[in-house]
């Protein structure tokens, strides 16, 4: 889909410089919104090559460390004192929680600083908008890249967890997909938030009062029903809890398919609403 | 390493009392600075007297900033001797810095503090009490014409305002010597003139100024004496007037022809003046009477694209000494 | 005018780069700039509290009591809480001296202006570490109050957990600052995470040292957070012994070493 100078029929002068002959572009007059998302996507992939180490640490190493320390280290205590959680060895209880949480963390990490940076500091979005891309392309392109990152992190974790024996059932493959969906549910809505930020002060609050409490209380390390009754509904509305519950059922091999379908529908709703909010937010911030 | 007793000029007194009597505030002999294989400052001799405005004039990379950093006691000399206010930078760095004011090339303002807080906090680094610091901040902000912006953050200020704030900040400890590294680089002409005006006032108040610049108009306007630096060495020294008289004629005839290379035209202007310099884009004829030379030129039948008669500047001095212009 | 602090005679004995003993001015500067960031201040208090209630109380419902070695068992929350106190002291100290200091070194170039005054590299190192400790102490004190309210402290020795947390902060602020002076780009900050997270998870924070096979226990024991966790936990639970003194000394020495390295590195890079 890219048009180079040669295809545009540029002339060559004897000195070798090219002069375009009048055709401006091989593209249709106004591209459909989203049609050019692929260009934005490819850009973010190129950026990834530079920052892969940091993401490897937070998206690959960190979840494995949590699995090791909590699933197996702490698991020794849990299994000894209560025979696991409702009979499930603690490592197998924790692994799906960490999987879903990793998807969430990856999405949150990528949807915050990078997005704000692209608006305000490096201003990549402005550069993209100066061309034929529109705000919808920007959102979809960046969101697609975030989806790829989530998938990489989840696949890597699933493989290692399987080798360590923390995944009890082949249905874990379906669980992997649900975990990716869980991560995707967080991405666009956070992107919408990030694009409106003037400085990174609020990211601190987002992580401290949103991401981390979800990580701690939405069923990753212990069942939500152990929390006081009044807090539990708070957990149920979080995307993470919906993801964790479904993934856990799948990796343990005890799927409640109607419930899983309901959870997934809820997560998809977050994706859809998030995207709409992101389109609106990007348009408001970038197209003035 | 540093010989401190030589004829009383740089004799040390325990509390630096000598500085109140001796006219020489900064003294450098064979001062050298090397970074690995690269020699930034190659054995220079400098003397700065109390109350004067002293300049280091030279292009980028001449070693001016390295010299300033050594004088400011934030960079140890690699060789030679350096005495400031009668003290040795190596042994008495903090004491010397307590009596210097520094205006660095890049504004190192604290962007997390307001304009006023920048001055107050800086004062605190010198151990000045909070009450005195607040009072001095108000005085200095007024001097710098920044009183209306005192409670604003630093980021929204213009370049000229930031530079004035940096100068105000540098005066908070009533320094005996004010070091300014390229003070008006990057400022628009109006801001430059405001700044020069402030610096003139400081001079009248008796502050010794040491500045570096690659702007010849700045050097001519502000400096009582200056040295011309190139490639880490000093190539000339004196007042702006004496340097021009020594190394150049009174006036210069600038000629431009419609050609990419002006060298072939040198023959055409031969004899019109004392000296001819060939630059890529023009020809310079050095003579004491530019108008007469211009007439003589036309009399020869030479028709340049443009003719300009002007007075010599330090740029011409530099060109004579090094064969290059100050600004590449 | 000369400025003297108690540190001046000590400094002459130890060969670290000279300063003017004015480190406290840098602490003051940090305090001033901090006033604008009060949401961060307040939010920083909540994080360990969340950890306490989820991994302490919440996990406590699935884990039984823990054997603390001298024949006693304590509820899981009482076992984990002191470790969380030590960890939050570590996290706070590291975050302050890496992210913030790196930003000041490379971007705002704050130290260029500071070092043009009588302050020297040692003042900068001491000042930044002191500030990190001041902040950390405030957070630790608040967390300690929460711990008391949640009934997870069982001994009067627990009062000493606050100075113990300060020592943990000192150790990690020193090391953090030293590490920052070696960093060259933002990416290097990720390596800090690479060191801090494993320590947080594996220093007998969530389960006792005895969980590890005996051949590996010494590896954990030499790491700084284990020393800090043990110190704070022993004080909180009252299982104090001679090792407690050893833990404290370890942390102090590590902090001083870090500050010394940081001062020397600052001198080399900023005053070249």
Coordinates of C-alpha atoms in Angstrom, one line a residue, chain B residues 7-327:
Chain B
X7 CA 56.8 38.3 45.0
X8 CA 53.6 38.7 46.9
X9 CA 51.4 38.6 43.9
X10 CA 49.8 35.3 44.8
X11 CA 50.8 35.0 48.4
X12 CA 48.3 33.2 50.5
X13 CA 46.9 34.5 53.7
X14 CA 44.9 32.2 55.9
X15 CA 41.7 34.0 55.4
X16 CA 42.4 35.3 51.9
X17 CA 42.9 38.8 53.2
X18 CA 45.4 39.4 50.4
X19 CA 42.5 39.6 48.0
X20 CA 41.4 42.9 49.5
X21 CA 44.7 44.5 48.8
X22 CA 46.0 42.9 45.7
X23 CA 44.7 44.1 42.3
X24 CA 45.2 40.7 40.7
X25 CA 42.2 38.4 41.4
X26 CA 42.8 35.6 38.9
X27 CA 46.3 34.5 37.9
X28 CA 47.1 31.6 35.5
X29 CA 50.5 30.5 34.3
X30 CA 50.8 27.7 31.7
X31 CA 47.3 26.6 32.5
X32 CA 46.5 23.4 30.7
X33 CA 43.5 21.1 30.5
X34 CA 43.5 17.8 28.7
X35 CA 40.7 15.3 28.2
X36 CA 42.5 12.1 27.3
X37 CA 44.3 12.8 24.1
X38 CA 42.5 16.0 23.4
X39 CA 44.0 19.3 24.7
X40 CA 41.3 21.8 25.3
X41 CA 43.5 24.5 26.9
X42 CA 47.1 24.5 26.0
X43 CA 49.2 26.5 28.4
X44 CA 47.7 29.9 28.7
X45 CA 48.8 32.8 30.9
X46 CA 46.1 35.1 32.1
X47 CA 45.8 37.9 34.7
X48 CA 42.5 39.5 35.7
X49 CA 42.5 42.7 37.7
X50 CA 40.0 43.8 40.3
X51 CA 37.1 45.9 38.9
X52 CA 37.7 45.2 35.2
X53 CA 35.6 43.4 32.7
X54 CA 37.8 40.7 31.2
X55 CA 36.8 38.7 28.1
X56 CA 37.8 35.5 26.4
X57 CA 36.9 35.8 22.8
X58 CA 37.1 32.9 20.4
X59 CA 35.1 30.5 18.3
X60 CA 33.4 27.4 19.5
X61 CA 35.9 24.8 20.7
X62 CA 38.6 27.4 21.5
X63 CA 38.8 26.3 25.1
X64 CA 36.9 29.2 26.6
X65 CA 34.4 27.1 28.5
X66 CA 37.0 24.7 29.8
X67 CA 39.0 27.7 31.1
X68 CA 35.9 29.1 32.8
X69 CA 35.2 25.8 34.5
X70 CA 38.7 25.7 35.8
X71 CA 38.4 29.2 37.1
X72 CA 35.0 28.3 38.6
X73 CA 36.7 25.5 40.5
X74 CA 34.5 22.8 39.0
X75 CA 37.2 21.3 36.9
X76 CA 40.7 20.5 38.0
X77 CA 43.6 21.8 35.8
X78 CA 45.7 19.2 34.2
X79 CA 48.8 21.4 34.3
X80 CA 50.1 24.8 35.1
X81 CA 49.3 27.1 38.0
X82 CA 46.0 28.8 38.8
X83 CA 45.3 31.1 41.7
X84 CA 42.0 32.8 42.4
X85 CA 41.6 35.4 45.1
X86 CA 45.0 34.2 46.3
X87 CA 43.7 30.7 46.9
X88 CA 44.5 27.3 45.2
X89 CA 41.4 25.7 43.6
X90 CA 42.6 22.3 44.5
X91 CA 42.8 22.9 48.2
X92 CA 40.2 25.6 48.7
X93 CA 37.6 25.0 46.1
X94 CA 34.5 25.5 48.4
X95 CA 36.0 28.7 49.8
X96 CA 36.7 30.2 46.4
X97 CA 33.3 29.2 45.1
X98 CA 31.7 31.0 48.0
X99 CA 33.1 34.2 46.6
X100 CA 32.3 33.6 43.0
X101 CA 29.2 34.1 41.0
X102 CA 28.6 31.8 38.0
X103 CA 26.4 32.3 35.0
X104 CA 26.8 29.1 33.0
X105 CA 26.3 28.7 29.3
X106 CA 23.2 26.6 29.7
X107 CA 20.7 27.9 32.2
X108 CA 20.7 25.4 35.0
X109 CA 17.6 26.7 36.7
X110 CA 15.6 24.5 38.9
X111 CA 12.4 23.8 37.0
X112 CA 10.6 22.4 40.0
X113 CA 10.8 25.6 41.9
X114 CA 9.4 29.1 41.3
X115 CA 11.5 32.0 40.2
X116 CA 11.8 33.4 43.7
X117 CA 12.5 30.0 45.2
X118 CA 15.3 29.5 42.7
X119 CA 17.2 32.5 44.2
X120 CA 16.4 31.6 47.8
X121 CA 17.4 28.0 47.5
X122 CA 20.7 29.0 45.7
X123 CA 21.4 31.5 48.6
X124 CA 20.9 28.7 51.0
X125 CA 23.6 26.7 49.3
X126 CA 26.0 29.5 50.4
X127 CA 24.8 29.2 54.0
X128 CA 22.9 32.4 53.9
X129 CA 20.1 32.6 56.4
X130 CA 16.5 32.2 55.3
X131 CA 15.5 35.7 56.2
X132 CA 18.5 37.2 54.4
X133 CA 17.9 35.0 51.5
X134 CA 14.3 36.2 51.1
X135 CA 15.4 39.8 51.2
X136 CA 18.2 39.3 48.7
X137 CA 15.9 37.5 46.4
X138 CA 13.5 40.4 46.3
X139 CA 16.3 42.8 45.6
X140 CA 17.9 40.7 42.9
X141 CA 14.6 40.0 41.2
X142 CA 14.0 43.7 41.0
X143 CA 17.5 44.2 39.6
X144 CA 16.7 41.6 37.0
X145 CA 13.3 43.1 36.3
X146 CA 11.5 39.9 37.2
X147 CA 9.5 40.9 40.2
X148 CA 6.2 40.4 38.5
X149 CA 7.1 36.8 37.7
X150 CA 8.5 36.0 41.1
X151 CA 5.9 33.3 41.9
X152 CA 5.8 31.8 38.5
X153 CA 7.5 28.5 37.5
X154 CA 10.6 28.7 35.5
X155 CA 9.5 26.8 32.4
X156 CA 7.2 29.4 30.9
X157 CA 9.8 32.2 31.0
X158 CA 11.4 33.5 27.8
X159 CA 15.1 32.8 27.1
X160 CA 16.0 36.4 28.0
X161 CA 14.1 36.2 31.3
X162 CA 15.7 32.9 32.2
X163 CA 19.1 34.3 31.5
X164 CA 18.4 37.4 33.7
X165 CA 17.2 35.0 36.4
X166 CA 20.4 33.1 36.2
X167 CA 22.3 36.3 36.6
X168 CA 20.2 37.4 39.5
X169 CA 20.8 34.0 41.1
X170 CA 24.5 34.3 40.6
X171 CA 24.7 37.5 42.6
X172 CA 23.0 36.2 45.7
X173 CA 26.3 35.8 47.6
X174 CA 27.6 39.3 46.6
X175 CA 30.4 37.7 44.6
X176 CA 33.7 39.5 44.0
X177 CA 34.1 37.9 40.6
X178 CA 31.2 37.1 38.2
X179 CA 31.9 34.4 35.6
X180 CA 29.7 34.5 32.6
X181 CA 30.0 31.8 29.9
X182 CA 28.5 33.0 26.6
X183 CA 25.9 35.1 28.4
X184 CA 23.9 36.2 25.4
X185 CA 24.1 33.2 23.1
X186 CA 20.7 32.3 21.9
X187 CA 19.0 35.5 22.8
X188 CA 17.2 37.9 20.5
X189 CA 18.8 41.4 20.0
X190 CA 16.5 43.2 22.4
X191 CA 17.2 40.7 25.2
X192 CA 20.9 41.0 24.6
X193 CA 20.8 44.7 25.1
X194 CA 18.8 44.4 28.3
X195 CA 21.4 42.0 29.5
X196 CA 24.3 44.2 28.6
X197 CA 22.7 47.0 30.4
X198 CA 22.4 45.0 33.6
X199 CA 26.1 44.0 33.3
X200 CA 27.2 47.6 32.8
X201 CA 25.4 48.4 36.1
X202 CA 27.2 45.6 37.8
X203 CA 30.5 46.9 36.5
X204 CA 29.8 50.3 37.9
X205 CA 29.1 48.7 41.2
X206 CA 32.6 47.3 41.2
X207 CA 32.0 43.7 40.4
X208 CA 34.8 42.1 38.4
X209 CA 33.4 40.4 35.3
X210 CA 35.0 37.6 33.4
X211 CA 33.1 36.5 30.4
X212 CA 33.5 34.3 27.3
X213 CA 31.9 35.1 24.0
X214 CA 32.1 34.5 20.3
X215 CA 30.3 37.7 19.5
X216 CA 32.6 40.5 18.7
X217 CA 30.1 43.2 19.4
X218 CA 29.7 41.8 22.9
X219 CA 33.4 41.7 23.4
X220 CA 33.8 45.3 22.1
X221 CA 30.9 46.6 24.2
X222 CA 31.6 45.0 27.5
X223 CA 35.2 44.2 27.9
X224 CA 38.0 46.5 29.2
X225 CA 40.6 43.9 28.2
X226 CA 40.3 40.6 26.4
X227 CA 42.3 37.7 25.1
X228 CA 41.6 36.0 21.8
X229 CA 41.7 32.3 22.0
X230 CA 41.9 29.7 19.3
X231 CA 42.6 26.0 19.6
X232 CA 43.3 26.2 23.3
X233 CA 45.9 29.0 22.9
X234 CA 45.9 32.7 23.4
X235 CA 46.8 34.4 20.1
X236 CA 46.4 38.0 21.2
X237 CA 45.7 40.1 24.2
X238 CA 44.8 43.7 25.0
X239 CA 41.9 46.1 25.0
X240 CA 39.4 46.0 22.1
X241 CA 40.7 49.2 20.7
X242 CA 44.4 48.3 21.0
X243 CA 43.8 45.0 19.4
X244 CA 42.1 46.5 16.4
X245 CA 44.8 49.1 16.1
X246 CA 47.5 46.5 16.3
X247 CA 46.1 43.9 14.0
X248 CA 43.9 45.7 11.6
X249 CA 43.4 48.9 9.8
X250 CA 40.9 51.5 10.7
X251 CA 38.4 50.6 8.0
X252 CA 37.5 47.7 5.8
X253 CA 36.1 47.6 2.3
X254 CA 33.8 44.6 1.8
X255 CA 33.2 43.6 -1.8
X256 CA 31.0 40.9 -3.2
X257 CA 31.1 39.6 -6.7
X258 CA 28.8 37.4 -8.6
X259 CA 30.9 34.3 -8.4
X260 CA 31.3 31.2 -6.2
X261 CA 35.0 31.8 -5.7
X262 CA 36.4 35.2 -4.8
X263 CA 40.1 34.4 -5.1
X264 CA 40.5 35.4 -8.8
X265 CA 39.4 38.9 -7.9
X266 CA 42.2 39.4 -5.4
X267 CA 44.5 40.6 -8.2
X268 CA 41.9 43.2 -9.2
X269 CA 42.0 44.9 -5.9
X270 CA 45.7 44.6 -5.3
X271 CA 47.3 47.8 -4.0
X272 CA 44.0 49.5 -2.9
X273 CA 44.8 48.8 0.7
X274 CA 47.3 47.4 3.1
X275 CA 46.0 43.9 3.0
X276 CA 43.4 41.7 1.3
X277 CA 41.6 38.8 2.8
X278 CA 39.8 36.3 0.6
X279 CA 36.6 34.8 2.1
X280 CA 34.3 32.3 0.4
X281 CA 31.6 34.8 -0.1
X282 CA 33.4 38.2 -0.2
X283 CA 36.6 40.1 -0.4
X284 CA 38.0 42.3 2.4
X285 CA 40.3 45.1 1.6
X286 CA 42.0 46.6 4.7
X287 CA 42.7 50.3 4.4
X288 CA 42.6 53.4 6.6
X289 CA 40.3 55.2 4.2
X290 CA 37.6 52.9 2.9
X291 CA 35.8 55.5 0.8
X292 CA 38.9 56.5 -1.1
X293 CA 39.7 52.8 -1.8
X294 CA 36.1 52.3 -3.1
X295 CA 36.5 55.2 -5.5
X296 CA 39.8 54.0 -6.6
X297 CA 38.2 50.6 -7.3
X298 CA 35.6 52.0 -9.5
X299 CA 38.2 54.0 -11.2
X300 CA 39.9 50.8 -12.2
X301 CA 36.7 49.7 -13.8
X302 CA 35.9 46.9 -11.4
X303 CA 32.2 46.4 -10.9
X304 CA 31.4 44.3 -7.8
X305 CA 27.8 43.3 -6.9
X306 CA 28.0 45.2 -3.6
X307 CA 30.4 47.6 -1.9
X308 CA 30.4 48.2 1.9
X309 CA 32.7 50.4 3.9
X310 CA 32.8 49.7 7.6
X311 CA 35.1 50.1 10.6
X312 CA 37.3 47.2 11.7
X313 CA 36.0 44.9 14.3
X314 CA 37.5 42.2 16.5
X315 CA 36.3 39.8 13.9
X316 CA 38.9 41.2 11.6
X317 CA 41.5 40.8 14.3
X318 CA 40.6 37.2 14.7
X319 CA 40.6 36.7 10.9
X320 CA 44.1 38.2 10.7
X321 CA 45.4 36.1 13.6
X322 CA 43.9 32.7 12.6
X323 CA 42.7 32.9 9.1
X324 CA 39.2 32.0 10.1
X325 CA 36.1 33.8 11.1
X326 CA 34.7 33.7 14.6
X327 CA 31.5 32.1 13.6

